[in-house]
Amino acid sequence: MEQIMDNLSRLAIHTITTKQWDFPTACQKFATGGVRGMGIWRQWLEGRSLEESKTLLDDHGLEAVSLVRGGFFVSTDPVKRQAALDDNRRCLDEAQAVGAPQVVLVCGAEPGVPLVEARKQITEGIAALIDHAQALGVILAIEPLHPLYADCRSAVNTVGQANDLMDQLNSPLVGVAVDVYHVWWDPDLEQQLQRAGERICGFHVCDWKTPTEDLLNDRGLMGEGCIDIPRIRSWVEATGFQGWNEVEIFSNRWWATDPDTYLSKIKEAYINHV
Ligand code: ZN
């Protein structure tokens, strides 16, 4: 039993993974199941004060690992770009209030905005948030997304691009969240993780299924697909990373199953395939 608890000591689960559970239920189920870290999606904070959410986490011995998600810096419309910055500042405030050390950034893209311009807007957007992030002590975590999302979710698609951005922004408040789903295919991955070094602030796990039936909501549980997660984890940890392993799975298939059984399967998959 102790061995099992030890094996789970760095397991965190995103609230979207167990989407069937609202925040109080997820807190209770995670705690009972020996899961100590939670990646919180912002929707799960709605309907109660941030203080109440923080109290719920504390009462269950849970740590907020990340707040998901900020970003979406890209638009042809300057009014929307400004609104995104305001929303990102609120997101940083929320993260600080619940004790999450980082806000995960889905940086944004829009079909009408050329990628080069999109990346410029992303750089400017993150730069505009650094002072606020610094005042709160919350990291802005750039999450590169798989290029299949380069049309409307993110123009930052590799760890290498995140490194370029971080080099340019040159702030300890900007890091990179590495999600195996998005970066597993990259031939430069090991080298770029090395280059990211201690700027790696998050590690997200799931698996890539064949065939993938839905580009957004058909992620696999670890071990169901083709990603060599232990190898990527070893590269991440070779940089000195000792943070959480965050299970982030969007899956219509798994969401349709019994969540208690699913939580057991997540823990089993985590122990065997991460
Ligand atoms: Zn992720």
Short mmCIF file of C-alpha atoms and ligand atoms in Angstrom, two decimals:
data_model
loop_
_atom_site.label_atom_id
_atom_site.label_comp_id
_atom_site.label_asym_id
_atom_site.label_seq_id
_atom_site.Cartn_x
_atom_site.Cartn_y
_atom_site.Cartn_z
CA MET A 1 0.00 0.00 0.00
CA GLU A 2 2.76 2.43 0.95
CA GLN A 3 4.56 1.52 -2.23
CA ILE A 4 1.46 2.31 -4.25
CA MET A 5 1.01 5.67 -2.52
CA ASP A 6 4.65 6.42 -3.17
CA ASN A 7 4.22 5.61 -6.84
CA LEU A 8 1.32 8.04 -7.00
CA SER A 9 3.10 10.84 -5.17
CA ARG A 10 3.66 12.88 -8.33
CA LEU A 11 0.40 12.01 -10.06
CA ALA A 12 -1.88 14.94 -10.79
CA ILE A 13 -5.12 14.74 -12.72
CA HIS A 14 -6.80 17.51 -14.68
CA THR A 15 -10.43 18.15 -13.79
CA ILE A 16 -11.31 17.83 -17.49
CA THR A 17 -10.04 14.23 -17.42
CA THR A 18 -12.76 13.25 -14.98
CA LYS A 19 -15.24 15.65 -16.51
CA GLN A 20 -18.22 13.88 -14.96
CA TRP A 21 -17.21 15.17 -11.52
CA ASP A 22 -17.79 18.72 -10.38
CA PHE A 23 -15.12 20.37 -8.28
CA PRO A 24 -16.22 19.23 -4.80
CA THR A 25 -16.75 15.68 -6.05
CA ALA A 26 -13.37 15.61 -7.82
CA CYS A 27 -11.68 16.86 -4.62
CA GLN A 28 -13.30 14.12 -2.60
CA LYS A 29 -12.65 11.34 -5.13
CA PHE A 30 -9.04 12.34 -5.79
CA ALA A 31 -8.29 12.53 -2.07
CA THR A 32 -9.93 9.19 -1.35
CA GLY A 33 -8.08 7.65 -4.27
CA GLY A 34 -4.65 8.85 -3.12
CA VAL A 35 -4.25 11.48 -5.82
CA ARG A 36 -2.62 14.61 -4.39
CA GLY A 37 -2.36 16.98 -7.35
CA MET A 38 -5.07 18.60 -9.42
CA GLY A 39 -4.82 20.48 -12.70
CA ILE A 40 -7.78 22.81 -12.47
CA TRP A 41 -9.72 23.93 -15.50
CA ARG A 42 -11.23 27.34 -14.89
CA GLN A 43 -14.82 26.19 -15.39
CA TRP A 44 -14.44 24.09 -12.24
CA LEU A 45 -13.94 27.26 -10.19
CA GLU A 46 -17.27 28.76 -11.24
CA GLY A 47 -20.19 28.88 -8.84
CA ARG A 48 -18.26 29.51 -5.62
CA SER A 49 -15.72 31.99 -4.36
CA LEU A 50 -12.03 31.37 -4.97
CA GLU A 51 -11.55 31.21 -1.20
CA GLU A 52 -14.09 28.40 -0.99
CA SER A 53 -12.31 26.51 -3.77
CA LYS A 54 -8.99 26.93 -2.00
CA THR A 55 -10.53 25.68 1.24
CA LEU A 56 -11.90 22.62 -0.55
CA LEU A 57 -8.42 21.82 -1.89
CA ASP A 58 -6.81 22.31 1.51
CA ASP A 59 -9.42 20.27 3.35
CA HIS A 60 -8.70 17.36 1.00
CA GLY A 61 -4.93 17.68 1.15
CA LEU A 62 -4.83 18.56 -2.55
CA GLU A 63 -2.39 20.80 -4.38
CA ALA A 64 -3.42 22.92 -7.33
CA VAL A 65 -0.76 22.06 -9.89
CA SER A 66 -1.85 24.27 -12.77
CA LEU A 67 -4.74 26.46 -13.83
CA VAL A 68 -5.97 25.74 -17.34
CA ARG A 69 -6.17 27.75 -19.43
CA GLY A 70 -5.13 31.20 -20.46
CA GLY A 71 -3.74 32.42 -23.75
CA PHE A 72 -5.74 32.93 -26.97
CA PHE A 73 -3.73 36.01 -27.76
CA VAL A 74 -4.38 35.98 -31.52
CA SER A 75 -7.07 37.91 -33.34
CA THR A 76 -7.52 40.24 -36.27
CA ASP A 77 -9.58 42.37 -33.89
CA PRO A 78 -7.56 44.54 -31.46
CA VAL A 79 -10.56 44.75 -29.13
CA LYS A 80 -10.54 40.97 -28.80
CA ARG A 81 -6.80 40.94 -28.22
CA GLN A 82 -7.23 43.43 -25.39
CA ALA A 83 -10.11 41.40 -23.93
CA ALA A 84 -7.86 38.33 -23.98
CA LEU A 85 -5.19 40.18 -22.00
CA ASP A 86 -7.76 41.25 -19.40
CA ASP A 87 -9.00 37.69 -19.15
CA ASN A 88 -5.46 36.36 -18.78
CA ARG A 89 -4.88 38.77 -15.88
CA ARG A 90 -8.03 37.43 -14.19
CA CYS A 91 -6.77 33.91 -14.85
CA LEU A 92 -3.47 34.73 -13.14
CA ASP A 93 -5.40 36.19 -10.18
CA GLU A 94 -7.45 32.99 -9.93
CA ALA A 95 -4.32 30.85 -10.06
CA GLN A 96 -2.75 32.76 -7.21
CA ALA A 97 -5.97 32.57 -5.18
CA VAL A 98 -6.17 28.78 -5.38
CA GLY A 99 -2.43 28.29 -5.00
CA ALA A 100 -1.69 27.15 -8.56
CA PRO A 101 1.92 28.00 -9.45
CA GLN A 102 1.24 28.28 -13.17
CA VAL A 103 -1.31 29.22 -15.80
CA VAL A 104 -1.19 27.01 -18.88
CA LEU A 105 -1.30 29.03 -22.08
CA VAL A 106 -2.99 27.82 -25.22
CA CYS A 107 -1.43 30.63 -27.17
CA GLY A 108 -4.01 31.05 -29.92
CA ALA A 109 -4.38 31.09 -33.68
CA GLU A 110 -7.02 32.27 -36.08
CA PRO A 111 -7.55 31.06 -39.64
CA GLY A 112 -7.48 34.65 -40.90
CA VAL A 113 -4.19 35.52 -39.22
CA PRO A 114 -0.96 34.40 -40.95
CA LEU A 115 1.19 32.27 -38.62
CA VAL A 116 4.05 34.76 -38.59
CA GLU A 117 1.68 37.51 -37.47
CA ALA A 118 0.03 35.15 -34.97
CA ARG A 119 3.40 34.41 -33.38
CA LYS A 120 4.12 38.12 -33.13
CA GLN A 121 0.80 38.68 -31.36
CA ILE A 122 1.54 35.79 -29.00
CA THR A 123 4.95 37.22 -28.11
CA GLU A 124 3.43 40.65 -27.45
CA GLY A 125 0.56 39.13 -25.49
CA ILE A 126 2.79 37.16 -23.13
CA ALA A 127 5.15 40.11 -22.75
CA ALA A 128 2.22 42.29 -21.65
CA LEU A 129 1.40 39.86 -18.83
CA ILE A 130 4.82 39.39 -17.30
CA ASP A 131 4.55 42.25 -14.78
CA HIS A 132 1.23 40.95 -13.49
CA ALA A 133 2.55 37.39 -13.33
CA GLN A 134 5.58 38.62 -11.45
CA ALA A 135 3.50 40.54 -8.90
CA LEU A 136 1.55 37.35 -8.19
CA GLY A 137 4.43 34.90 -8.50
CA VAL A 138 2.55 32.81 -11.07
CA ILE A 139 4.35 31.29 -14.06
CA LEU A 140 3.04 31.72 -17.60
CA ALA A 141 3.40 28.22 -19.05
CA ILE A 142 3.52 28.09 -22.84
CA GLU A 143 2.05 24.79 -24.01
CA PRO A 144 3.09 23.96 -27.57
CA LEU A 145 0.18 22.28 -29.37
CA HIS A 146 0.34 19.65 -32.10
CA PRO A 147 0.45 21.31 -35.54
CA LEU A 148 -2.99 19.95 -36.36
CA TYR A 149 -4.24 22.75 -34.09
CA ALA A 150 -2.24 25.49 -35.80
CA ASP A 151 -5.36 26.79 -37.55
CA CYS A 152 -7.37 27.90 -34.55
CA ARG A 153 -5.75 26.97 -31.26
CA SER A 154 -2.04 27.66 -31.27
CA ALA A 155 0.64 28.93 -33.59
CA VAL A 156 3.23 27.60 -31.15
CA ASN A 157 3.64 23.98 -32.17
CA THR A 158 7.00 22.72 -30.96
CA VAL A 159 9.14 22.90 -27.85
CA GLY A 160 11.74 24.58 -30.08
CA GLN A 161 9.33 27.42 -30.85
CA ALA A 162 8.49 27.73 -27.16
CA ASN A 163 12.24 27.94 -26.48
CA ASP A 164 12.61 30.71 -29.06
CA LEU A 165 9.74 32.58 -27.42
CA MET A 166 11.21 32.12 -23.96
CA ASP A 167 14.62 33.28 -25.17
CA GLN A 168 13.02 36.39 -26.58
CA LEU A 169 10.90 37.14 -23.49
CA ASN A 170 13.79 36.29 -21.20
CA SER A 171 11.81 36.14 -17.96
CA PRO A 172 11.80 33.58 -15.15
CA LEU A 173 8.01 34.02 -15.16
CA VAL A 174 7.71 32.32 -18.56
CA GLY A 175 8.06 28.55 -18.85
CA VAL A 176 6.99 25.65 -21.03
CA ALA A 177 4.41 22.96 -20.30
CA VAL A 178 5.29 19.79 -22.21
CA ASP A 179 2.31 17.66 -23.23
CA VAL A 180 3.32 14.34 -24.80
CA TYR A 181 0.22 14.38 -27.00
CA HIS A 182 1.43 17.49 -28.77
CA VAL A 183 5.15 16.90 -29.07
CA TRP A 184 5.83 13.13 -29.20
CA TRP A 185 6.37 13.13 -32.98
CA ASP A 186 9.07 15.83 -33.01
CA PRO A 187 12.49 14.54 -34.15
CA ASP A 188 14.16 17.41 -32.23
CA LEU A 189 12.28 16.74 -29.03
CA GLU A 190 15.11 15.42 -26.87
CA GLN A 191 17.44 18.21 -27.90
CA GLN A 192 14.79 20.90 -27.46
CA LEU A 193 13.84 19.61 -24.02
CA GLN A 194 17.49 19.83 -23.07
CA ARG A 195 17.56 23.37 -24.35
CA ALA A 196 14.41 24.24 -22.38
CA GLY A 197 16.17 22.97 -19.26
CA GLU A 198 14.82 24.29 -16.02
CA ARG A 199 12.25 26.36 -17.86
CA ILE A 200 10.11 23.20 -18.11
CA CYS A 201 7.33 23.80 -15.60
CA GLY A 202 4.74 21.20 -16.53
CA PHE A 203 4.51 17.67 -17.93
CA HIS A 204 1.17 16.41 -19.29
CA VAL A 205 0.50 12.78 -20.16
CA CYS A 206 -2.04 10.78 -22.16
CA ASP A 207 -1.67 8.72 -25.34
CA TRP A 208 -2.17 8.94 -29.10
CA LYS A 209 -4.65 6.42 -30.44
CA THR A 210 -4.68 4.80 -33.86
CA PRO A 211 -6.95 5.65 -35.48
CA THR A 212 -7.77 8.91 -33.74
CA GLU A 213 -11.47 9.29 -34.34
CA ASP A 214 -11.92 12.83 -33.08
CA LEU A 215 -9.13 15.39 -33.31
CA LEU A 216 -10.00 16.91 -29.95
CA ASN A 217 -11.78 14.38 -27.79
CA ASP A 218 -10.28 11.01 -28.58
CA ARG A 219 -7.11 10.98 -26.53
CA GLY A 220 -6.01 7.67 -25.12
CA LEU A 221 -5.26 6.59 -21.61
CA MET A 222 -1.53 6.05 -21.14
CA GLY A 223 -0.63 2.70 -22.69
CA GLU A 224 -3.48 2.76 -25.21
CA GLY A 225 -1.47 4.38 -27.94
CA CYS A 226 1.93 4.82 -29.56
CA ILE A 227 3.64 7.44 -27.40
CA ASP A 228 6.78 6.31 -25.58
CA ILE A 229 5.88 8.23 -22.43
CA PRO A 230 8.63 6.84 -20.16
CA ARG A 231 11.26 7.89 -22.67
CA ILE A 232 9.92 11.42 -22.97
CA ARG A 233 9.56 11.58 -19.19
CA SER A 234 13.22 10.56 -18.87
CA TRP A 235 14.24 13.40 -21.20
CA VAL A 236 12.13 15.87 -19.20
CA GLU A 237 13.55 14.66 -15.90
CA ALA A 238 17.10 14.73 -17.26
CA THR A 239 16.73 18.52 -17.15
CA GLY A 240 16.15 18.35 -13.41
CA PHE A 241 12.36 18.55 -13.61
CA GLN A 242 10.81 17.08 -10.48
CA GLY A 243 7.28 18.38 -10.82
CA TRP A 244 3.95 16.67 -11.28
CA ASN A 245 2.93 14.29 -14.02
CA GLU A 246 -0.45 15.67 -15.04
CA VAL A 247 -2.94 13.28 -16.62
CA GLU A 248 -4.91 15.29 -19.16
CA ILE A 249 -7.25 13.23 -21.29
CA PHE A 250 -10.13 14.53 -23.38
CA SER A 251 -12.07 11.46 -24.36
CA ASN A 252 -15.71 11.05 -25.30
CA ARG A 253 -15.13 7.33 -24.92
CA TRP A 254 -13.81 7.51 -21.35
CA TRP A 255 -16.25 10.23 -20.31
CA ALA A 256 -19.04 7.78 -21.15
CA THR A 257 -17.75 5.24 -18.61
CA ASP A 258 -18.13 4.99 -14.85
CA PRO A 259 -15.79 7.64 -13.37
CA ASP A 260 -14.85 5.63 -10.28
CA THR A 261 -13.66 2.71 -12.41
CA TYR A 262 -11.94 5.16 -14.72
CA LEU A 263 -10.00 6.70 -11.84
CA SER A 264 -8.70 3.24 -10.90
CA LYS A 265 -7.66 2.66 -14.51
CA ILE A 266 -5.88 6.02 -14.62
CA LYS A 267 -3.83 5.11 -11.56
CA GLU A 268 -3.00 1.69 -12.99
CA ALA A 269 -2.04 3.19 -16.37
CA TYR A 270 0.03 5.82 -14.60
CA ILE A 271 2.01 3.24 -12.64
CA ASN A 272 2.53 0.97 -15.67
CA HIS A 273 2.98 3.39 -18.56
CA VAL A 274 4.35 6.69 -17.25
ZN ZN B 1 -1.78 19.65 -21.98
#
